[in-house]
């Protein structure tokens, strides 16, 4: 049994090496496995968030998110459709309030005035608040370009 490692995807070079037993049967009764998702994914230019964990996924669509703070300061950044607005803002160097990061409080509340988000993972906001455009940035995925007024926790009480 052998493992296939991609050395240079642009030239199509491959290398065989020792394998790791797998329950995955591809052809007949032989088992085949890739050397490691990490090394193969890196060959295709995918990145690891940190050295202890690696996640390979297709890139989701990117959207422009504009945040308007309580003082009227506007900050714009790009967020992917599979990335929370809060996380994307932090990656862009923008500090926003948060507490639970699970959609069960309102510390990160914002008011969406343009665009669309998916905040189906949240449990704090009631339907009336969501209909008025309130979102929780910690569990909101952008689904289009968005404009969000931030620091709206007090509006929900």
PDB file of N, CA and C in Angstrom, residues 95-150:
ATOM      1  N   UNK A  95     -11.796  46.946  16.569  1.00  0.00           N
ATOM      2  CA  UNK A  95     -12.277  46.469  17.866  1.00  0.00           C
ATOM      3  C   UNK A  95     -13.767  46.738  17.990  1.00  0.00           C
ATOM      4  N   UNK A  96     -14.511  45.692  18.286  1.00  0.00           N
ATOM      5  CA  UNK A  96     -15.946  45.796  18.524  1.00  0.00           C
ATOM      6  C   UNK A  96     -16.257  45.165  19.872  1.00  0.00           C
ATOM      7  N   UNK A  97     -17.337  45.606  20.520  1.00  0.00           N
ATOM      8  CA  UNK A  97     -17.704  44.975  21.794  1.00  0.00           C
ATOM      9  C   UNK A  97     -18.251  43.564  21.564  1.00  0.00           C
ATOM     10  N   UNK A  98     -17.960  42.667  22.497  1.00  0.00           N
ATOM     11  CA  UNK A  98     -18.517  41.320  22.469  1.00  0.00           C
ATOM     12  C   UNK A  98     -18.381  40.727  23.866  1.00  0.00           C
ATOM     13  N   UNK A  99     -19.118  39.646  24.093  1.00  0.00           N
ATOM     14  CA  UNK A  99     -19.014  38.956  25.367  1.00  0.00           C
ATOM     15  C   UNK A  99     -19.044  37.451  25.154  1.00  0.00           C
ATOM     16  N   UNK A 100     -20.194  36.925  24.726  1.00  0.00           N
ATOM     17  CA  UNK A 100     -20.367  35.474  24.685  1.00  0.00           C
ATOM     18  C   UNK A 100     -19.844  34.804  23.416  1.00  0.00           C
ATOM     19  N   UNK A 101     -19.851  35.495  22.304  1.00  0.00           N
ATOM     20  CA  UNK A 101     -19.487  34.942  20.981  1.00  0.00           C
ATOM     21  C   UNK A 101     -20.355  33.748  20.607  1.00  0.00           C
ATOM     22  N   UNK A 102     -21.561  33.683  21.119  1.00  0.00           N
ATOM     23  CA  UNK A 102     -22.446  32.555  20.844  1.00  0.00           C
ATOM     24  C   UNK A 102     -23.867  32.987  20.495  1.00  0.00           C
ATOM     25  N   UNK A 103     -24.115  34.281  20.423  1.00  0.00           N
ATOM     26  CA  UNK A 103     -25.457  34.758  20.098  1.00  0.00           C
ATOM     27  C   UNK A 103     -26.443  34.646  21.233  1.00  0.00           C
ATOM     28  N   UNK A 104     -25.942  34.566  22.470  1.00  0.00           N
ATOM     29  CA  UNK A 104     -26.846  34.423  23.609  1.00  0.00           C
ATOM     30  C   UNK A 104     -26.865  35.645  24.523  1.00  0.00           C
ATOM     31  N   UNK A 105     -26.255  36.741  24.077  1.00  0.00           N
ATOM     32  CA  UNK A 105     -26.342  38.016  24.791  1.00  0.00           C
ATOM     33  C   UNK A 105     -26.459  39.115  23.729  1.00  0.00           C
ATOM     34  N   UNK A 106     -26.394  40.369  24.115  1.00  0.00           N
ATOM     35  CA  UNK A 106     -26.524  41.433  23.111  1.00  0.00           C
ATOM     36  C   UNK A 106     -25.375  42.438  23.149  1.00  0.00           C
ATOM     37  N   UNK A 107     -24.258  42.066  23.739  1.00  0.00           N
ATOM     38  CA  UNK A 107     -23.114  42.963  23.832  1.00  0.00           C
ATOM     39  C   UNK A 107     -22.632  43.411  22.461  1.00  0.00           C
ATOM     40  N   UNK A 108     -22.691  42.533  21.465  1.00  0.00           N
ATOM     41  CA  UNK A 108     -22.176  42.842  20.120  1.00  0.00           C
ATOM     42  C   UNK A 108     -23.257  43.335  19.163  1.00  0.00           C
ATOM     43  N   UNK A 109     -24.393  43.751  19.693  1.00  0.00           N
ATOM     44  CA  UNK A 109     -25.525  44.127  18.841  1.00  0.00           C
ATOM     45  C   UNK A 109     -25.193  45.270  17.897  1.00  0.00           C
ATOM     46  N   UNK A 110     -25.748  45.152  16.707  1.00  0.00           N
ATOM     47  CA  UNK A 110     -25.635  46.192  15.702  1.00  0.00           C
ATOM     48  C   UNK A 110     -26.978  46.371  15.030  1.00  0.00           C
ATOM     49  N   UNK A 111     -27.095  47.441  14.235  1.00  0.00           N
ATOM     50  CA  UNK A 111     -28.324  47.698  13.497  1.00  0.00           C
ATOM     51  C   UNK A 111     -27.996  47.673  12.016  1.00  0.00           C
ATOM     52  N   UNK A 112     -28.507  46.681  11.313  1.00  0.00           N
ATOM     53  CA  UNK A 112     -28.271  46.507   9.886  1.00  0.00           C
ATOM     54  C   UNK A 112     -29.200  47.450   9.126  1.00  0.00           C
ATOM     55  N   UNK A 113     -28.617  48.403   8.390  1.00  0.00           N
ATOM     56  CA  UNK A 113     -29.436  49.355   7.639  1.00  0.00           C
ATOM     57  C   UNK A 113     -29.390  49.090   6.142  1.00  0.00           C
ATOM     58  N   UNK A 114     -28.470  48.226   5.723  1.00  0.00           N
ATOM     59  CA  UNK A 114     -28.369  47.877   4.310  1.00  0.00           C
ATOM     60  C   UNK A 114     -27.731  46.503   4.202  1.00  0.00           C
ATOM     61  N   UNK A 115     -28.265  45.659   3.321  1.00  0.00           N
ATOM     62  CA  UNK A 115     -27.689  44.346   3.105  1.00  0.00           C
ATOM     63  C   UNK A 115     -28.464  43.248   3.788  1.00  0.00           C
ATOM     64  N   UNK A 116     -27.858  42.073   3.780  1.00  0.00           N
ATOM     65  CA  UNK A 116     -28.500  40.880   4.326  1.00  0.00           C
ATOM     66  C   UNK A 116     -27.470  40.036   5.072  1.00  0.00           C
ATOM     67  N   UNK A 117     -27.878  39.473   6.210  1.00  0.00           N
ATOM     68  CA  UNK A 117     -27.021  38.581   6.984  1.00  0.00           C
ATOM     69  C   UNK A 117     -27.783  37.318   7.344  1.00  0.00           C
ATOM     70  N   UNK A 118     -27.032  36.276   7.682  1.00  0.00           N
ATOM     71  CA  UNK A 118     -27.598  35.046   8.234  1.00  0.00           C
ATOM     72  C   UNK A 118     -27.179  35.003   9.692  1.00  0.00           C
ATOM     73  N   UNK A 119     -28.156  35.117  10.583  1.00  0.00           N
ATOM     74  CA  UNK A 119     -27.848  35.023  12.017  1.00  0.00           C
ATOM     75  C   UNK A 119     -28.688  33.919  12.657  1.00  0.00           C
ATOM     76  N   UNK A 120     -28.864  32.851  11.914  1.00  0.00           N
ATOM     77  CA  UNK A 120     -29.699  31.740  12.366  1.00  0.00           C
ATOM     78  C   UNK A 120     -29.120  30.992  13.561  1.00  0.00           C
ATOM     79  N   UNK A 121     -27.844  31.196  13.878  1.00  0.00           N
ATOM     80  CA  UNK A 121     -27.230  30.510  15.020  1.00  0.00           C
ATOM     81  C   UNK A 121     -27.532  31.201  16.353  1.00  0.00           C
ATOM     82  N   UNK A 122     -28.128  32.370  16.318  1.00  0.00           N
ATOM     83  CA  UNK A 122     -28.376  33.133  17.535  1.00  0.00           C
ATOM     84  C   UNK A 122     -29.638  32.712  18.249  1.00  0.00           C
ATOM     85  N   UNK A 123     -29.715  33.054  19.533  1.00  0.00           N
ATOM     86  CA  UNK A 123     -30.897  32.715  20.324  1.00  0.00           C
ATOM     87  C   UNK A 123     -31.385  33.894  21.164  1.00  0.00           C
ATOM     88  N   UNK A 124     -30.673  35.017  21.146  1.00  0.00           N
ATOM     89  CA  UNK A 124     -31.017  36.118  22.039  1.00  0.00           C
ATOM     90  C   UNK A 124     -32.095  37.039  21.477  1.00  0.00           C
ATOM     91  N   UNK A 125     -31.941  37.452  20.235  1.00  0.00           N
ATOM     92  CA  UNK A 125     -32.870  38.424  19.656  1.00  0.00           C
ATOM     93  C   UNK A 125     -34.233  37.792  19.391  1.00  0.00           C
ATOM     94  N   UNK A 126     -35.280  38.576  19.622  1.00  0.00           N
ATOM     95  CA  UNK A 126     -36.634  38.117  19.303  1.00  0.00           C
ATOM     96  C   UNK A 126     -36.973  38.561  17.873  1.00  0.00           C
ATOM     97  N   UNK A 127     -38.003  37.969  17.317  1.00  0.00           N
ATOM     98  CA  UNK A 127     -38.380  38.246  15.926  1.00  0.00           C
ATOM     99  C   UNK A 127     -38.592  39.733  15.673  1.00  0.00           C
ATOM    100  N   UNK A 128     -39.237  40.421  16.595  1.00  0.00           N
ATOM    101  CA  UNK A 128     -39.507  41.856  16.434  1.00  0.00           C
ATOM    102  C   UNK A 128     -38.209  42.646  16.296  1.00  0.00           C
ATOM    103  N   UNK A 129     -37.211  42.319  17.092  1.00  0.00           N
ATOM    104  CA  UNK A 129     -35.912  43.007  17.017  1.00  0.00           C
ATOM    105  C   UNK A 129     -35.217  42.723  15.686  1.00  0.00           C
ATOM    106  N   UNK A 130     -35.263  41.476  15.235  1.00  0.00           N
ATOM    107  CA  UNK A 130     -34.636  41.133  13.955  1.00  0.00           C
ATOM    108  C   UNK A 130     -35.360  41.806  12.793  1.00  0.00           C
ATOM    109  N   UNK A 131     -36.679  41.902  12.871  1.00  0.00           N
ATOM    110  CA  UNK A 131     -37.451  42.582  11.825  1.00  0.00           C
ATOM    111  C   UNK A 131     -37.095  44.061  11.747  1.00  0.00           C
ATOM    112  N   UNK A 132     -36.693  44.638  12.861  1.00  0.00           N
ATOM    113  CA  UNK A 132     -36.270  46.048  12.888  1.00  0.00           C
ATOM    114  C   UNK A 132     -34.828  46.218  12.412  1.00  0.00           C
ATOM    115  N   UNK A 133     -34.128  45.108  12.140  1.00  0.00           N
ATOM    116  CA  UNK A 133     -32.776  45.168  11.598  1.00  0.00           C
ATOM    117  C   UNK A 133     -31.656  44.945  12.590  1.00  0.00           C
ATOM    118  N   UNK A 134     -31.986  44.568  13.810  1.00  0.00           N
ATOM    119  CA  UNK A 134     -30.922  44.329  14.787  1.00  0.00           C
ATOM    120  C   UNK A 134     -30.256  42.986  14.505  1.00  0.00           C
ATOM    121  N   UNK A 135     -28.938  42.975  14.653  1.00  0.00           N
ATOM    122  CA  UNK A 135     -28.153  41.768  14.445  1.00  0.00           C
ATOM    123  C   UNK A 135     -27.160  41.610  15.586  1.00  0.00           C
ATOM    124  N   UNK A 136     -26.652  40.407  15.729  1.00  0.00           N
ATOM    125  CA  UNK A 136     -25.551  40.131  16.653  1.00  0.00           C
ATOM    126  C   UNK A 136     -24.339  39.832  15.782  1.00  0.00           C
ATOM    127  N   UNK A 137     -23.335  40.683  15.847  1.00  0.00           N
ATOM    128  CA  UNK A 137     -22.184  40.532  14.947  1.00  0.00           C
ATOM    129  C   UNK A 137     -21.399  39.259  15.212  1.00  0.00           C
ATOM    130  N   UNK A 138     -21.509  38.689  16.405  1.00  0.00           N
ATOM    131  CA  UNK A 138     -20.738  37.485  16.732  1.00  0.00           C
ATOM    132  C   UNK A 138     -21.252  36.242  16.032  1.00  0.00           C
ATOM    133  N   UNK A 139     -22.504  36.263  15.550  1.00  0.00           N
ATOM    134  CA  UNK A 139     -23.060  35.076  14.886  1.00  0.00           C
ATOM    135  C   UNK A 139     -23.682  35.422  13.534  1.00  0.00           C
ATOM    136  N   UNK A 140     -23.371  36.592  13.002  1.00  0.00           N
ATOM    137  CA  UNK A 140     -23.938  37.018  11.718  1.00  0.00           C
ATOM    138  C   UNK A 140     -22.942  36.821  10.583  1.00  0.00           C
ATOM    139  N   UNK A 141     -23.375  36.060   9.585  1.00  0.00           N
ATOM    140  CA  UNK A 141     -22.599  35.871   8.357  1.00  0.00           C
ATOM    141  C   UNK A 141     -23.146  36.843   7.310  1.00  0.00           C
ATOM    142  N   UNK A 142     -22.292  37.597   6.633  1.00  0.00           N
ATOM    143  CA  UNK A 142     -22.809  38.470   5.579  1.00  0.00           C
ATOM    144  C   UNK A 142     -23.286  37.638   4.389  1.00  0.00           C
ATOM    145  N   UNK A 143     -24.380  38.042   3.792  1.00  0.00           N
ATOM    146  CA  UNK A 143     -24.899  37.388   2.586  1.00  0.00           C
ATOM    147  C   UNK A 143     -24.947  38.370   1.422  1.00  0.00           C
ATOM    148  N   UNK A 144     -24.519  39.606   1.680  1.00  0.00           N
ATOM    149  CA  UNK A 144     -24.405  40.645   0.657  1.00  0.00           C
ATOM    150  C   UNK A 144     -23.534  41.750   1.261  1.00  0.00           C
ATOM    151  N   UNK A 145     -23.246  42.794   0.486  1.00  0.00           N
ATOM    152  CA  UNK A 145     -22.576  43.960   1.058  1.00  0.00           C
ATOM    153  C   UNK A 145     -23.494  44.524   2.137  1.00  0.00           C
ATOM    154  N   UNK A 146     -22.918  44.987   3.261  1.00  0.00           N
ATOM    155  CA  UNK A 146     -23.724  45.413   4.411  1.00  0.00           C
ATOM    156  C   UNK A 146     -23.246  46.736   4.990  1.00  0.00           C
ATOM    157  N   UNK A 147     -24.182  47.453   5.589  1.00  0.00           N
ATOM    158  CA  UNK A 147     -23.877  48.630   6.400  1.00  0.00           C
ATOM    159  C   UNK A 147     -24.503  48.380   7.769  1.00  0.00           C
ATOM    160  N   UNK A 148     -23.674  48.463   8.825  1.00  0.00           N
ATOM    161  CA  UNK A 148     -24.120  48.148  10.176  1.00  0.00           C
ATOM    162  C   UNK A 148     -23.711  49.262  11.128  1.00  0.00           C
ATOM    163  N   UNK A 149     -24.682  49.796  11.887  1.00  0.00           N
ATOM    164  CA  UNK A 149     -24.376  50.706  12.988  1.00  0.00           C
ATOM    165  C   UNK A 149     -24.043  49.828  14.188  1.00  0.00           C
ATOM    166  N   UNK A 150     -22.907  50.081  14.819  1.00  0.00           N
ATOM    167  CA  UNK A 150     -22.435  49.250  15.920  1.00  0.00           C
ATOM    168  C   UNK A 150     -22.793  49.838  17.276  1.00  0.00           C
TER     169      UNK A 150
END
